[in-house]
Amino acid sequence: MGMRSTGPFMLAIVIVLGVSYGITYGVTQDPLMGIYGTAMAAMAMLSLAGIVLCIDAFGPISDNAGGIVEMTNMGEENRTITDKIDSAGNTTKAITKGFAIASAGLAALAIIQAFQLEADRIFPAMMFEYSLSDVRLIIGLLVGGLIPFFVTSQLIAGVSRSASKMVDEVRRQFREKPGIMDRTETPDYAKCVDIATTASLRELWKPALVTIAAPIVIGVLLGPTAVAGVLMGAVVSGLFLAYHLANSGGAWDNAKKYIEMQGKKKTEAHAIAVVGDLIGDPYKDTAGPALNTVIKLLNTVAIVFVPVFIAVLPL
């Protein structure tokens, strides 16, 4: 379902691109608006950021409400209500993530065009060809298409390692403080928060380094043409992958809640759904949103280092 859901999103983006760019019938005719229209479409989507943030906040609020109900032992009846609200929150989060991914794609295409114009402006005497017959462009496309998958794998693995450390710490506290279960002793919450914060910083340096270094290394070795391929490859694979992660992760989470609302906790179906939810959480909350940043960061680094790419080219 997550893979299939990428189709409508891509169709919408294609229509927006065609209309905003001003494509007319016949390949020889000039576009009505050009890249300026695409940039305005991206800005139009970003202008709704306030509304999108409000919708996005609904999800975490409803999720935390369910956690408060469970921690304060308010009963299954109240928990059932918050579960229904949380299911709606997962859907709103998926919608807002789809909105963010689409705006990132439109903005990235405008930035790629800006990258090419910047290269031509800095060195007008040099001719840069962005043709599929150029092997440097193909290499860039392949490298750029790989980056979102590598970043996703690192983030999901990082969540798994961090969660394992958290589980070990919780087990240690239960062993050393047996009164936690009957509430005669207080858990060390600060230690758990410290593990989560420290792990989040340690696990992010690898994908961040790859995202920053990839366009620089490719640009220094193969020039601006290859960098343009990296940017386009990352946009194409990153958009599809981000939609898949956000939608399938939300579906896994809601599947577990659906089984729980049917009163089938502690069944085999519920155990399987819990495993799915363990996969869905890093999908929808970690890897999916991170790809927006990856796409934008690649484009920003590429534009900043345009003079370096051109300066190292052999004359």
Coordinates of C-alpha atoms in Angstrom, one line a residue, residues 8-169:
P8 CA -1.3 9.8 -6.9
F9 CA 1.3 12.0 -5.3
M10 CA 3.6 11.8 -8.3
L11 CA 0.7 12.5 -10.7
A12 CA -0.2 15.6 -8.7
I13 CA 3.4 16.8 -8.8
V14 CA 3.7 16.2 -12.5
I15 CA 0.5 18.2 -13.2
V16 CA 1.7 21.1 -10.9
L17 CA 5.1 21.1 -12.7
G18 CA 3.6 21.1 -16.1
V19 CA 1.1 23.9 -15.4
S20 CA 3.5 26.1 -13.4
Y21 CA 6.3 25.7 -15.9
G22 CA 3.8 26.6 -18.7
I23 CA 4.4 23.6 -21.0
T24 CA 2.5 24.2 -24.3
Y25 CA 1.6 21.7 -27.0
G26 CA 4.6 21.0 -29.2
V27 CA 8.2 20.6 -28.1
T28 CA 9.5 23.5 -30.1
Q29 CA 7.5 26.1 -28.3
D30 CA 8.9 28.1 -25.4
P31 CA 7.3 27.6 -22.0
L32 CA 4.9 30.3 -20.8
M33 CA 6.4 30.9 -17.4
G34 CA 9.5 28.7 -17.2
I35 CA 11.4 27.9 -14.0
Y36 CA 10.0 31.1 -12.5
G37 CA 6.5 29.6 -12.5
T38 CA 7.9 26.4 -10.8
A39 CA 9.5 28.6 -8.1
M40 CA 6.3 30.5 -7.5
A41 CA 4.4 27.2 -7.2
A42 CA 6.9 26.0 -4.5
M43 CA 6.5 29.3 -2.7
A44 CA 2.8 29.1 -2.9
M45 CA 2.9 25.7 -1.1
L46 CA 5.4 27.0 1.5
S47 CA 3.1 29.9 2.2
L48 CA 0.7 27.5 3.8
A49 CA 3.3 26.4 6.4
G50 CA 1.4 27.8 9.3
I51 CA -1.7 25.8 8.5
V52 CA 0.4 22.7 7.8
L53 CA 2.1 23.0 11.2
C54 CA -1.2 23.2 13.0
I55 CA -2.5 20.1 11.3
D56 CA 0.8 18.3 12.0
A57 CA 0.7 19.2 15.7
F58 CA -2.6 17.3 16.0
G59 CA -0.8 13.9 15.7
P60 CA 1.8 14.3 18.6
I61 CA -0.8 15.9 20.8
S62 CA -3.2 13.0 20.4
D63 CA -0.4 10.5 20.8
N64 CA 0.8 12.1 24.0
A65 CA -2.8 12.2 25.3
G66 CA -3.0 8.4 24.9
G67 CA 0.3 8.0 26.8
I68 CA -1.0 10.2 29.6
V69 CA -4.2 8.1 29.8
E70 CA -2.2 4.9 30.0
M71 CA 0.3 6.1 32.6
T72 CA -2.4 7.5 34.9
N73 CA -4.5 4.3 34.7
M74 CA -7.6 6.0 33.5
G75 CA -9.1 2.8 32.1
E76 CA -9.5 1.1 28.8
E77 CA -12.6 3.1 27.9
N78 CA -10.6 6.3 27.8
R79 CA -7.7 4.6 26.1
T80 CA -10.0 3.5 23.3
I81 CA -11.1 7.0 22.7
T82 CA -7.6 8.4 22.6
D83 CA -6.6 5.5 20.2
K84 CA -9.3 6.6 17.8
I85 CA -8.0 10.2 18.0
D86 CA -4.5 9.0 17.6
S87 CA -5.4 7.1 14.4
A88 CA -6.7 10.3 13.0
G89 CA -3.5 12.0 14.1
N90 CA -1.4 9.5 12.2
T91 CA -3.4 10.3 9.0
T92 CA -3.0 14.0 9.5
K93 CA 0.8 13.5 10.0
A94 CA 1.0 11.5 6.8
I95 CA -0.9 14.3 4.9
T96 CA 1.4 17.0 6.2
K97 CA 4.5 15.0 5.4
G98 CA 3.2 14.5 1.9
F99 CA 2.8 18.2 1.6
A100 CA 6.3 18.9 2.8
I101 CA 7.8 16.3 0.4
A102 CA 5.9 17.8 -2.6
S103 CA 7.1 21.3 -1.7
A104 CA 10.7 20.1 -1.3
G105 CA 10.5 18.5 -4.7
L106 CA 9.3 21.6 -6.4
A107 CA 11.8 23.8 -4.6
A108 CA 14.6 21.3 -5.5
L109 CA 13.8 21.5 -9.2
A110 CA 14.0 25.3 -9.0
I111 CA 17.3 25.1 -7.1
I112 CA 18.7 22.7 -9.7
Q113 CA 17.9 25.2 -12.4
A114 CA 19.5 27.9 -10.3
F115 CA 22.6 25.7 -9.9
Q116 CA 23.0 25.5 -13.7
L117 CA 22.5 29.2 -14.1
E118 CA 25.0 30.0 -11.4
A119 CA 27.6 27.8 -13.1
D120 CA 27.0 29.6 -16.4
R121 CA 27.1 33.0 -14.7
I122 CA 30.4 32.4 -12.9
F123 CA 32.2 31.1 -16.0
P124 CA 30.3 32.2 -19.1
A125 CA 33.2 31.1 -21.3
M126 CA 32.8 27.5 -20.3
M127 CA 30.1 25.4 -21.9
F128 CA 28.3 22.9 -19.6
E129 CA 26.2 20.3 -21.4
Y130 CA 23.5 18.4 -19.5
S131 CA 22.8 15.6 -21.9
L132 CA 22.0 12.0 -21.1
S133 CA 24.7 11.0 -23.6
D134 CA 27.3 12.5 -21.1
V135 CA 28.6 9.7 -18.9
R136 CA 29.3 12.2 -16.1
L137 CA 25.7 13.0 -15.9
I138 CA 24.7 9.4 -15.7
I139 CA 27.2 8.7 -13.0
G140 CA 25.8 11.6 -11.0
L141 CA 22.2 10.3 -11.5
L142 CA 23.2 6.9 -10.1
V143 CA 25.1 8.4 -7.1
G144 CA 22.2 10.8 -6.4
G145 CA 19.6 8.0 -6.6
L146 CA 21.6 6.0 -4.1
I147 CA 21.9 8.7 -1.4
P148 CA 18.3 8.6 -0.1
F149 CA 18.5 4.8 0.3
F150 CA 21.8 5.0 2.1
V151 CA 20.5 7.7 4.5
T152 CA 17.3 5.8 5.1
S153 CA 19.3 2.6 6.0
Q154 CA 21.5 4.5 8.4
L155 CA 18.6 6.2 10.2
I156 CA 16.6 3.1 10.6
A157 CA 19.6 1.2 11.9
G158 CA 20.4 4.1 14.3
V159 CA 16.9 4.0 15.7
S160 CA 17.2 0.3 16.3
R161 CA 20.6 0.6 18.1
S162 CA 19.3 3.5 20.2
A163 CA 16.2 1.6 21.2
S164 CA 18.3 -1.4 22.3
K165 CA 20.3 0.9 24.6
M166 CA 17.1 2.3 26.0
V167 CA 15.7 -1.2 26.7
D168 CA 18.9 -2.3 28.4
E169 CA 18.8 0.8 30.7

